[in-house]
PDB file of C-alpha atoms in Angstrom:
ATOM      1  CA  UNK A   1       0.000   0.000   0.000  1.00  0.00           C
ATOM      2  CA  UNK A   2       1.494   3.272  -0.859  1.00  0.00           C
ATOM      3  CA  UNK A   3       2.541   5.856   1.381  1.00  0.00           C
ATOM      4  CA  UNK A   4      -0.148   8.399   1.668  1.00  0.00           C
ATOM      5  CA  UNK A   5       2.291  11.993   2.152  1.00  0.00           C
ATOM      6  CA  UNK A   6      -0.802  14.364   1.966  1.00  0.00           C
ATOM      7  CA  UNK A   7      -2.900  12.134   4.254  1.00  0.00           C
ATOM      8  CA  UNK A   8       0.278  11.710   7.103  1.00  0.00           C
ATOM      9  CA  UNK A   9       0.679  15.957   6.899  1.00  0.00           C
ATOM     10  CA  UNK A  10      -2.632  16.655   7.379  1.00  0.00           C
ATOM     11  CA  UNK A  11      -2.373  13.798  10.630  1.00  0.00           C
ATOM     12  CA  UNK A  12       0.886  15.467  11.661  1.00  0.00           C
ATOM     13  CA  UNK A  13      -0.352  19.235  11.264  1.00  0.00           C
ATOM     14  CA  UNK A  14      -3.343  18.118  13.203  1.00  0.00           C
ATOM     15  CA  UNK A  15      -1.037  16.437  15.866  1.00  0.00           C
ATOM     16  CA  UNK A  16       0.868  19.885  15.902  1.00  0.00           C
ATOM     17  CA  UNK A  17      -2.234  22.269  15.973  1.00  0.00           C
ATOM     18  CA  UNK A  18      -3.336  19.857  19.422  1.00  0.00           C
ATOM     19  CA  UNK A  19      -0.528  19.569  20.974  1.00  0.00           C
ATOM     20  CA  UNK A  20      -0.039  23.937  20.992  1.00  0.00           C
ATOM     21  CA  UNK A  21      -3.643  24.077  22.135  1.00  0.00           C
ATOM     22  CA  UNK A  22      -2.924  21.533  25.088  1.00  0.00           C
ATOM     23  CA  UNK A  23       0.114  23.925  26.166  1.00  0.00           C
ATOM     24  CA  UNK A  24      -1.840  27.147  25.516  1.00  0.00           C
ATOM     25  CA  UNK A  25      -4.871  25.992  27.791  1.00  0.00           C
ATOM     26  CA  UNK A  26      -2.409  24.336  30.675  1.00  0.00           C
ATOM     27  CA  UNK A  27      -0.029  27.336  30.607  1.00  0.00           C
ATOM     28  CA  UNK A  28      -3.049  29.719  30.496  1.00  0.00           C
ATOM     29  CA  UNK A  29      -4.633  28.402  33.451  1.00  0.00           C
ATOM     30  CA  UNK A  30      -1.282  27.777  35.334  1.00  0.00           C
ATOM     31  CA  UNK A  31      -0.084  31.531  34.537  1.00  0.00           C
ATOM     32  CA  UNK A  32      -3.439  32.410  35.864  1.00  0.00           C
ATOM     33  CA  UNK A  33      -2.642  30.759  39.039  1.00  0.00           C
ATOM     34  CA  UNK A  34       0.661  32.352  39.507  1.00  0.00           C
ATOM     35  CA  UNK A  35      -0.053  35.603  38.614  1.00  0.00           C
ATOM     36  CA  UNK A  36      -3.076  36.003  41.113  1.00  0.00           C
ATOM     37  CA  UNK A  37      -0.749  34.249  43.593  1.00  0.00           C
ATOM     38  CA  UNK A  38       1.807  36.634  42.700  1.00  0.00           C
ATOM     39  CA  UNK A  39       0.059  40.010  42.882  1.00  0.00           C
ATOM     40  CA  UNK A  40      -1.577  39.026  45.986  1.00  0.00           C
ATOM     41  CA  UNK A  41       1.775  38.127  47.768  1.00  0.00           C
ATOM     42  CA  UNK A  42       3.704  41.000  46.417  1.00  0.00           C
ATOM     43  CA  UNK A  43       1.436  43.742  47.606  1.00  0.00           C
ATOM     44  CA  UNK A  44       1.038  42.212  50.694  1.00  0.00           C
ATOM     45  CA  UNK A  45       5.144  42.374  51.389  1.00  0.00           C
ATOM     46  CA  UNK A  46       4.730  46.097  50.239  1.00  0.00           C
ATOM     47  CA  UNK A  47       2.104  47.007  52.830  1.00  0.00           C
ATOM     48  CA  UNK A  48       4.227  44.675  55.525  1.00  0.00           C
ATOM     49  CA  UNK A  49       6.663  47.055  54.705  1.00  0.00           C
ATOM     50  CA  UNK A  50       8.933  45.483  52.420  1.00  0.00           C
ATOM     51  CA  UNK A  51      10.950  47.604  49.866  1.00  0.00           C
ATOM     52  CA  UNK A  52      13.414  47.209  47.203  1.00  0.00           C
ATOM     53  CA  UNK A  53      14.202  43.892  45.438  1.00  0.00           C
ATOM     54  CA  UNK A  54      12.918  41.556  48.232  1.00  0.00           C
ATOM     55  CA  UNK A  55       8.916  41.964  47.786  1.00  0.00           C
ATOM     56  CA  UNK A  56       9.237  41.043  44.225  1.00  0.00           C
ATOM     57  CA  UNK A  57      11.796  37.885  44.557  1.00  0.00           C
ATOM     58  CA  UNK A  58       9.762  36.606  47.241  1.00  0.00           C
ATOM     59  CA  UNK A  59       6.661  36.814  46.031  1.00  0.00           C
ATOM     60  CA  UNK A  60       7.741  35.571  42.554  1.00  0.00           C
ATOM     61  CA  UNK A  61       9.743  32.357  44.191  1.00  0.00           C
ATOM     62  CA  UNK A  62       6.759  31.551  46.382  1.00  0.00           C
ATOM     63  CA  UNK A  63       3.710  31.677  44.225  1.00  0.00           C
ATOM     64  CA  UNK A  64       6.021  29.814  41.355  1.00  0.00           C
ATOM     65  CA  UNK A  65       6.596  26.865  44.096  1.00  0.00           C
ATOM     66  CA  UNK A  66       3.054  26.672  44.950  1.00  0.00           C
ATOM     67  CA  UNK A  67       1.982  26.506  41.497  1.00  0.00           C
ATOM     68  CA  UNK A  68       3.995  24.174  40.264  1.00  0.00           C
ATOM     69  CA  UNK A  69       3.099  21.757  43.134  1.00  0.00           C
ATOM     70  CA  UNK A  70      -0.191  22.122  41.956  1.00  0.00           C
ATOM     71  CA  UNK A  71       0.747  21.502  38.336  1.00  0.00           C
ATOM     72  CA  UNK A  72       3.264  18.916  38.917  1.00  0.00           C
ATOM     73  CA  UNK A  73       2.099  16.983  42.052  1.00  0.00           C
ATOM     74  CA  UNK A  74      -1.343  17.046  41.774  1.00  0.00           C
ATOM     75  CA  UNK A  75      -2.176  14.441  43.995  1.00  0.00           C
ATOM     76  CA  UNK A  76      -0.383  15.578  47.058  1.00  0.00           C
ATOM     77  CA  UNK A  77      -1.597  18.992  46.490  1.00  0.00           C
ATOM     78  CA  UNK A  78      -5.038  18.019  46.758  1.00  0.00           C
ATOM     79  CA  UNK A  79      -4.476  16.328  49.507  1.00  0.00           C
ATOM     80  CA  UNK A  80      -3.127  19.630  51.024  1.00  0.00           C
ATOM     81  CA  UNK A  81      -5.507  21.780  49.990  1.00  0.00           C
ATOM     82  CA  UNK A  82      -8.404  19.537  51.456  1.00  0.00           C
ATOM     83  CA  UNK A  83      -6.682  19.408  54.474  1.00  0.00           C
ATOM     84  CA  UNK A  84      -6.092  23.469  54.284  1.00  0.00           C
ATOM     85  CA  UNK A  85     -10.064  23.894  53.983  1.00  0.00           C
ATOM     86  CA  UNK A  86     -10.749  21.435  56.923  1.00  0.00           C
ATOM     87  CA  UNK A  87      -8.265  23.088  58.824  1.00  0.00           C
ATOM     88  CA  UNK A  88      -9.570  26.721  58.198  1.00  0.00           C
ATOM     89  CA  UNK A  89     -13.162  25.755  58.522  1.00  0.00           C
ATOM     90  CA  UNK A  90     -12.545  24.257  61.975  1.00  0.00           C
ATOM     91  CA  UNK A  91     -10.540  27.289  62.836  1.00  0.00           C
ATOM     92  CA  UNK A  92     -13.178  29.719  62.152  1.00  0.00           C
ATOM     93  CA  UNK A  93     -15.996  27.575  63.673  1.00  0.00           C
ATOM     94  CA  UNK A  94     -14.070  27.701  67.026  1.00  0.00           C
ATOM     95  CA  UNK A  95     -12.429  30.936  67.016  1.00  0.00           C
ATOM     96  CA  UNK A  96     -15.486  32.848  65.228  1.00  0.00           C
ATOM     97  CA  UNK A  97     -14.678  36.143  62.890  1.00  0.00           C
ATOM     98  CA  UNK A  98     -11.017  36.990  64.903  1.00  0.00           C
ATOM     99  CA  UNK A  99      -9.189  35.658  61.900  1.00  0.00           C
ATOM    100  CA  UNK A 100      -5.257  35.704  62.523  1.00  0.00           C
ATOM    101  CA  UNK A 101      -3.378  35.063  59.539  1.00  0.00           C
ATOM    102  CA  UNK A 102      -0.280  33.543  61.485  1.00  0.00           C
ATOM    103  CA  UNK A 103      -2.712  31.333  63.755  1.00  0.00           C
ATOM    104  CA  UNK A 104      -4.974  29.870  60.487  1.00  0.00           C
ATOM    105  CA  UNK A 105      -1.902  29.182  58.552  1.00  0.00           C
ATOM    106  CA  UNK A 106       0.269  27.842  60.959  1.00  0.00           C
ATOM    107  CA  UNK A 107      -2.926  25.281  61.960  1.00  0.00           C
ATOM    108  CA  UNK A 108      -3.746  24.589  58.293  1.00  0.00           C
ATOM    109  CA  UNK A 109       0.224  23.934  57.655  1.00  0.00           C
ATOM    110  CA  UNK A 110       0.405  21.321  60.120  1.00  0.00           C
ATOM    111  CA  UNK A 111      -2.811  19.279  59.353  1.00  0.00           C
ATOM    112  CA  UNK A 112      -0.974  19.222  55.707  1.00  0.00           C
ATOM    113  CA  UNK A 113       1.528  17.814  56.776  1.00  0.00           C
ATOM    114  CA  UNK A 114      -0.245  15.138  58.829  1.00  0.00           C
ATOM    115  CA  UNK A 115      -2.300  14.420  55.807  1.00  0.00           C
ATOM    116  CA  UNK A 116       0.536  14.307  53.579  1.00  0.00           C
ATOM    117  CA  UNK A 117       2.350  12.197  55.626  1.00  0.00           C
ATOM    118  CA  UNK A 118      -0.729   9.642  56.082  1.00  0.00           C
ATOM    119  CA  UNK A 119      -1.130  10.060  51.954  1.00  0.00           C
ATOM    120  CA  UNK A 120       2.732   8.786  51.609  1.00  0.00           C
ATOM    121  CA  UNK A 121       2.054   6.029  54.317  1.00  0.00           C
ATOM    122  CA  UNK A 122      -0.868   4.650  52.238  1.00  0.00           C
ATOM    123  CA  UNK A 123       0.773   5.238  48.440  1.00  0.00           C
ATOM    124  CA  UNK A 124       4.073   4.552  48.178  1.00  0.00           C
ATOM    125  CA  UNK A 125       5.835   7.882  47.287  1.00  0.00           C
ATOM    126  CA  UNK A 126       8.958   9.463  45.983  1.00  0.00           C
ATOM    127  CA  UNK A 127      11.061  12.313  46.597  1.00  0.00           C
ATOM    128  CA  UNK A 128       9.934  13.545  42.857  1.00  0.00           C
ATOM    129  CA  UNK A 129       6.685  16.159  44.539  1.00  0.00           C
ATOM    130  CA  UNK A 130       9.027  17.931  46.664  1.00  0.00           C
ATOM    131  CA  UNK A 131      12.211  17.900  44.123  1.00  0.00           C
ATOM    132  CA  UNK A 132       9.074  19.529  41.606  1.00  0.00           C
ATOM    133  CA  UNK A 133       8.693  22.293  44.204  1.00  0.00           C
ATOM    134  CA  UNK A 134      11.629  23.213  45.066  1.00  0.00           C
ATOM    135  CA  UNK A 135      12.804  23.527  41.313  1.00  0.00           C
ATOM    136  CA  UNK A 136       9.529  26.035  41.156  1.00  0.00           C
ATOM    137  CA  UNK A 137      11.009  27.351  44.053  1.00  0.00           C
ATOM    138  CA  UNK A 138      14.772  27.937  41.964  1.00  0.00           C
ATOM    139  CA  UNK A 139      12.749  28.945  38.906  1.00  0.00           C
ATOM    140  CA  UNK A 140      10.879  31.801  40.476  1.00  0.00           C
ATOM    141  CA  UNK A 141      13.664  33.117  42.328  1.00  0.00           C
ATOM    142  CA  UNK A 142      15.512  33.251  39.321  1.00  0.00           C
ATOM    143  CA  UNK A 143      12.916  35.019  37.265  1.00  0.00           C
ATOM    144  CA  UNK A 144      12.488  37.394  40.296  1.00  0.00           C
ATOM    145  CA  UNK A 145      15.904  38.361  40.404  1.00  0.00           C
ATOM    146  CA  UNK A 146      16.320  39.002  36.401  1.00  0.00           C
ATOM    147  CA  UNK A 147      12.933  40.986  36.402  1.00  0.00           C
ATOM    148  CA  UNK A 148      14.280  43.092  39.079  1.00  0.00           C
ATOM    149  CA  UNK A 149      17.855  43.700  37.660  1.00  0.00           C
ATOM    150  CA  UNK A 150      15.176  44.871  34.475  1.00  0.00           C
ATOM    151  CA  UNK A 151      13.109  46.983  36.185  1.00  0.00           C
ATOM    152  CA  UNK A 152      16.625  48.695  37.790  1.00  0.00           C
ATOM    153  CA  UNK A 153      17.599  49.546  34.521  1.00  0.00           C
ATOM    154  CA  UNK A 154      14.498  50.760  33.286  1.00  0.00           C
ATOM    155  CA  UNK A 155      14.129  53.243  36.841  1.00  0.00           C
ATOM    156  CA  UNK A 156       9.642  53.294  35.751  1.00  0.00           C
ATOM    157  CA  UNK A 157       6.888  51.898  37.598  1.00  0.00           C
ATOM    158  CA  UNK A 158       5.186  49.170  35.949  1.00  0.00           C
ATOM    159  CA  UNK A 159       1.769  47.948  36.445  1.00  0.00           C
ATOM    160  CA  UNK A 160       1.226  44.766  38.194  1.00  0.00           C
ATOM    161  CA  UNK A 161      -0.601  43.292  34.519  1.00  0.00           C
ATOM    162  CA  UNK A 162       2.935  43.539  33.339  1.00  0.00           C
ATOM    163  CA  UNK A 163       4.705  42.260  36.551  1.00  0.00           C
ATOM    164  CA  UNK A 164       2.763  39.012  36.455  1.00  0.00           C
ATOM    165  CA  UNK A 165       3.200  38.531  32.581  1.00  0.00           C
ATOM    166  CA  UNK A 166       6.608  38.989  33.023  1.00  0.00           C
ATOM    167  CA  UNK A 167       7.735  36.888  36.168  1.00  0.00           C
ATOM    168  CA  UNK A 168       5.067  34.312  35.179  1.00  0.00           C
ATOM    169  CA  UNK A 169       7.002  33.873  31.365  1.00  0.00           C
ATOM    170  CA  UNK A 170      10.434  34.099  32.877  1.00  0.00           C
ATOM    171  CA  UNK A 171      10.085  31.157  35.577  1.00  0.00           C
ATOM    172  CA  UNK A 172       7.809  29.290  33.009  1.00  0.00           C
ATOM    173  CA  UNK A 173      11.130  29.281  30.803  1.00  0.00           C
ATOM    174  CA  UNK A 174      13.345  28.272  33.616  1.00  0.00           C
ATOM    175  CA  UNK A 175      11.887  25.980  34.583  1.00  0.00           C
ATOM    176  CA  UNK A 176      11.341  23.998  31.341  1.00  0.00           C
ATOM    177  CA  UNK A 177      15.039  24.331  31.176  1.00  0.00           C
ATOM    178  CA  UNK A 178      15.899  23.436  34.621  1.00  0.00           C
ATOM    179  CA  UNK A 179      13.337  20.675  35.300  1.00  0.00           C
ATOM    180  CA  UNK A 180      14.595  17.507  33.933  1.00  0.00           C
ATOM    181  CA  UNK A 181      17.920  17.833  35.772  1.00  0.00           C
ATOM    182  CA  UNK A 182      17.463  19.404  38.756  1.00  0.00           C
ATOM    183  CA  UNK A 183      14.085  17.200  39.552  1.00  0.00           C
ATOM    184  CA  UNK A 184      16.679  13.887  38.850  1.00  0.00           C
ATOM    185  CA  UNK A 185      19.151  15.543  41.382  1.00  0.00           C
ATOM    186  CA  UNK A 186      15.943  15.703  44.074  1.00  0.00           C
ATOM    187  CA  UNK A 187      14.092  12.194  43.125  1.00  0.00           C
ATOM    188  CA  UNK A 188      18.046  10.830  43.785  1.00  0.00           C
ATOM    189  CA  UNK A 189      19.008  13.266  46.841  1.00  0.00           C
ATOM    190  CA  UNK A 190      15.817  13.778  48.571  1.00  0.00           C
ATOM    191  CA  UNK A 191      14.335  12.015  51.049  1.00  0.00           C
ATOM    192  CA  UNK A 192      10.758  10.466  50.015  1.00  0.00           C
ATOM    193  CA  UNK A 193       9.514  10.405  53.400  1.00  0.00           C
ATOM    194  CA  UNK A 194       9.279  14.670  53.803  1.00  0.00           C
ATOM    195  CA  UNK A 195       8.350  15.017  50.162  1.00  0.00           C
ATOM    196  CA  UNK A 196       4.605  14.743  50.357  1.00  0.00           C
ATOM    197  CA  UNK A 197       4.143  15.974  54.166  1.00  0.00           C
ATOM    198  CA  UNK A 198       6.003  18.785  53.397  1.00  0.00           C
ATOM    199  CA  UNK A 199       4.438  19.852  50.067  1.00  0.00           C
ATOM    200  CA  UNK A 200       0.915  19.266  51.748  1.00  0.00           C
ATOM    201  CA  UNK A 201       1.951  22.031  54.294  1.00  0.00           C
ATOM    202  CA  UNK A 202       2.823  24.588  51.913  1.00  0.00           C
ATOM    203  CA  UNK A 203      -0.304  23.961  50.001  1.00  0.00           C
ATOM    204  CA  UNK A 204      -2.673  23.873  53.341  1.00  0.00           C
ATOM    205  CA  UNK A 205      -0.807  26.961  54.430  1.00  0.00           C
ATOM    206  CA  UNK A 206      -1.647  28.467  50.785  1.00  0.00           C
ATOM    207  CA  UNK A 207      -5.439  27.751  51.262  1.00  0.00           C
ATOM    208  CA  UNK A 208      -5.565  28.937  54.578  1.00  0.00           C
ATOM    209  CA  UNK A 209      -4.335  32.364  53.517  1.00  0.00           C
ATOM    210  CA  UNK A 210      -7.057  32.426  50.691  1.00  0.00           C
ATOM    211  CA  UNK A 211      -9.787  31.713  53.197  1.00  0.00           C
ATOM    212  CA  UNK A 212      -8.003  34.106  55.622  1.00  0.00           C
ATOM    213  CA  UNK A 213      -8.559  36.882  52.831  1.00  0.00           C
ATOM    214  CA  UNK A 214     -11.584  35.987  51.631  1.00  0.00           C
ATOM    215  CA  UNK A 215     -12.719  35.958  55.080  1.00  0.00           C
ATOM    216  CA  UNK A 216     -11.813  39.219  56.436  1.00  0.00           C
ATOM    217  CA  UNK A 217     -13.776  40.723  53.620  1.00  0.00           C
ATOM    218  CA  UNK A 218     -16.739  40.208  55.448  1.00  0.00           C
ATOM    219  CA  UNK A 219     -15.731  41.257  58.382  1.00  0.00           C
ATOM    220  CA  UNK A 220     -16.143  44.698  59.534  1.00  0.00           C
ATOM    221  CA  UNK A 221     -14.410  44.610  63.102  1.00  0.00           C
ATOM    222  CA  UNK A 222     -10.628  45.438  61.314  1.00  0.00           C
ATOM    223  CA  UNK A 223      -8.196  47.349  62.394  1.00  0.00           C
ATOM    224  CA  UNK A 224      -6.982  50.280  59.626  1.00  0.00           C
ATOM    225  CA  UNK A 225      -3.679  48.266  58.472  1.00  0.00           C
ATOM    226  CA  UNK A 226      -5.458  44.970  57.388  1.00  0.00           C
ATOM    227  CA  UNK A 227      -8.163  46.795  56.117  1.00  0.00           C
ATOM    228  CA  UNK A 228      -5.664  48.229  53.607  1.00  0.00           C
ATOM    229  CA  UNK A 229      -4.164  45.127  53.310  1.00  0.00           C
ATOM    230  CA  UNK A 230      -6.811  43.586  52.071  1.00  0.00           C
ATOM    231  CA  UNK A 231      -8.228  46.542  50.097  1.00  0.00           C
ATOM    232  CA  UNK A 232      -5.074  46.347  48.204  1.00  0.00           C
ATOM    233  CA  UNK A 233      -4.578  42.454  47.732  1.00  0.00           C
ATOM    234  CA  UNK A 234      -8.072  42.606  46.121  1.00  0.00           C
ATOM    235  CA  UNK A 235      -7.740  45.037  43.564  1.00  0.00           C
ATOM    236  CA  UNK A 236      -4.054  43.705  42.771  1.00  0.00           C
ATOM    237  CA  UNK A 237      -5.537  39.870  41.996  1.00  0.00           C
ATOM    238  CA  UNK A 238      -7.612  40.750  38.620  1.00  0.00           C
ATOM    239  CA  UNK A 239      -4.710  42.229  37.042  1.00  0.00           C
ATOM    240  CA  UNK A 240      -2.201  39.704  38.318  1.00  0.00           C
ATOM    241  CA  UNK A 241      -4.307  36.757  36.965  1.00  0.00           C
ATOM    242  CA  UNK A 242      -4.476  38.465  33.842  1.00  0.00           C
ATOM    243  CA  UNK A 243      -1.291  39.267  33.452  1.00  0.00           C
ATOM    244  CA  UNK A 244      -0.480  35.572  33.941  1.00  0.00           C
ATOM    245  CA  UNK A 245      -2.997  34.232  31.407  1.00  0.00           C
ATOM    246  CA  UNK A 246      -0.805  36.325  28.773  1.00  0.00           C
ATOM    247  CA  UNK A 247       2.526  35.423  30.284  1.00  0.00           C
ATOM    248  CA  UNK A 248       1.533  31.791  30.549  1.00  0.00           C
ATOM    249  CA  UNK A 249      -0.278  31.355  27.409  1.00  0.00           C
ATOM    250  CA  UNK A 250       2.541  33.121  25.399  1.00  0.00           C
ATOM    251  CA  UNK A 251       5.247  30.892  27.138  1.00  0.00           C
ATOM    252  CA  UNK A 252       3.759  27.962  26.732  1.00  0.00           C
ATOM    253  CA  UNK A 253       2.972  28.590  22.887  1.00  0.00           C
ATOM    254  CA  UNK A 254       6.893  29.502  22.694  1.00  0.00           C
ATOM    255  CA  UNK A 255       7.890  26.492  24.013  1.00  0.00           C
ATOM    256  CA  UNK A 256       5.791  24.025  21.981  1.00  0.00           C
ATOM    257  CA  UNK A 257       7.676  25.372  19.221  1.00  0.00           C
ATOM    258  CA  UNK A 258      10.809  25.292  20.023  1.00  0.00           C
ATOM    259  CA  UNK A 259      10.446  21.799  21.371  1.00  0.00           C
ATOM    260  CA  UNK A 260       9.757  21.717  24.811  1.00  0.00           C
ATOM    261  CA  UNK A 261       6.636  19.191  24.403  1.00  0.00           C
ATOM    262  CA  UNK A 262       4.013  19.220  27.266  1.00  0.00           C
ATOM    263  CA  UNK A 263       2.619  15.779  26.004  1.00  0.00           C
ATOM    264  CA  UNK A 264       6.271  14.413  26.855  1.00  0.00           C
ATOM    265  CA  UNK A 265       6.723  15.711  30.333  1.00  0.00           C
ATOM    266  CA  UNK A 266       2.998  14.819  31.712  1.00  0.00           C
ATOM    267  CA  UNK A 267       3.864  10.835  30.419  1.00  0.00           C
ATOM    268  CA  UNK A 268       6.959  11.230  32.677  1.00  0.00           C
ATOM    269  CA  UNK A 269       4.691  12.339  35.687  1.00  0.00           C
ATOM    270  CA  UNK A 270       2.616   9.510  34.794  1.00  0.00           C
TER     271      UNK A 270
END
């Protein structure tokens, strides 16, 4: 039977046209994540006082580690985040509308890590979650640092849409080139036993500050400096998570076509 060209390009442009749609919808919704993430943490540092570099490194290295344990260790961070809404509904049940942040997040943190640590008693684990995290952890940093050497050189404010688009595409491309070896380094170096306990926590302790937000907005008994807090947080989210729907989407596009194939790495988390 003869080799059909016309009918294998149209099956291979097809392939092509998928596979740049699967990275534009996962990167979209990722970027989304990190962005809101992002904003939310970063203006919070600036209201805590915070100046200079630090707000934006920080911010940038711990919304990219949260979001890629989301993207990348799904199951653990589910567990976490269940055990971050059980933990903050209890809280506030007991305790009532005096919502401290440190309190709710330091209680949601460790009923993570119980339920992470009952999760890797019952499946057998690896070291791979936590080596996934902390490379989001690397990658953000990173992208933190070169966006703020940028913005030194450019001495202008930029809005926070731009911020997000731009720390969300820089520690999308680190970490795409960073991933394969430094998450072989962790799955050999790391011990399995902390990995899902430990990402758990973060990801309970995430939640928990969500709910801690989301709470306080309907609460009316607040002292001036979380009021602004929170007035600020708000109204920096939107933008953020719009920001990272560009930065994401446009990344992820990028790197479909220069070869970084999203198919390829979900089989290996398989």
């Amino acid at each position: 039977m003869p080799f059909n060209i016309a009918g294998y390009s149209i099956m291979q442009s097809k392939d092509r046209f998928t596979a740049i749609i699967l990275a534009l919808l996962v990167w979209g919704f990722a970027g989304a994540l990190f962005g809101a993430l992002f904003a939310g943490l970063h203006q919070i540092l600036l209201v805590l006082g915070l100046t200079g570099w630090l707000p934006l490194i920080v911010a940038t290295a711990a919304a990219s580690m949260t979001t890629t344990a989301f993207y990348s260790a799904m199951p653990v961070a589910l567990v976490g985040s269940m055990a971050g809404v059980l933990a903050s509904i209890g809280y506030l049940v007991v305790i009532g509308q005096d919502i401290d942040l440190l309190m709710i997040a330091s209680l949601a943190a460790g009923a993570g890590v119980v339920a992470g640590a009952f999760y890797s008693w019952m499946v057998t684990g690896s070291s791979r979650p936590l080596a996934e995290t902390l490379t989001g952890l690397i990658s953000g940093s990173l992208a933190g640092g070169v966006l703020s050497l940028l913005l030194w050189f450019l001495d202008e404010p930029v809005s926070v849409f731009v911020l997000a688009a731009g720390v969300v595409a820089l520690a999308g491309v680190f970490f795409e080139i960073f991933e394969h070896w430094l998450v072989k380094l962790g799955v050999a170096w790391l011990p399995g036993v902390v990995s899902a306990p430990l990402v758990a926590g973060l990801i309970a302790a995430v939640v928990a500050g969500s709910i801690w937000i989301l709470g306080n907005t309907t609460t009316t008994v607040l002292d001036m400096r979380t009021q602004e807090v929170i007035t600020h947080v708000l109204n920096d989210i939107p933008p953020g998570l719009l920001g990272g729907v560009l930065g994401g989407a446009i990344t992820g596009i990028m790197l479909e076509i220069f070869g970084f194939r999203l198919e390829e790495q979900i089989e290996d988390q398989m």
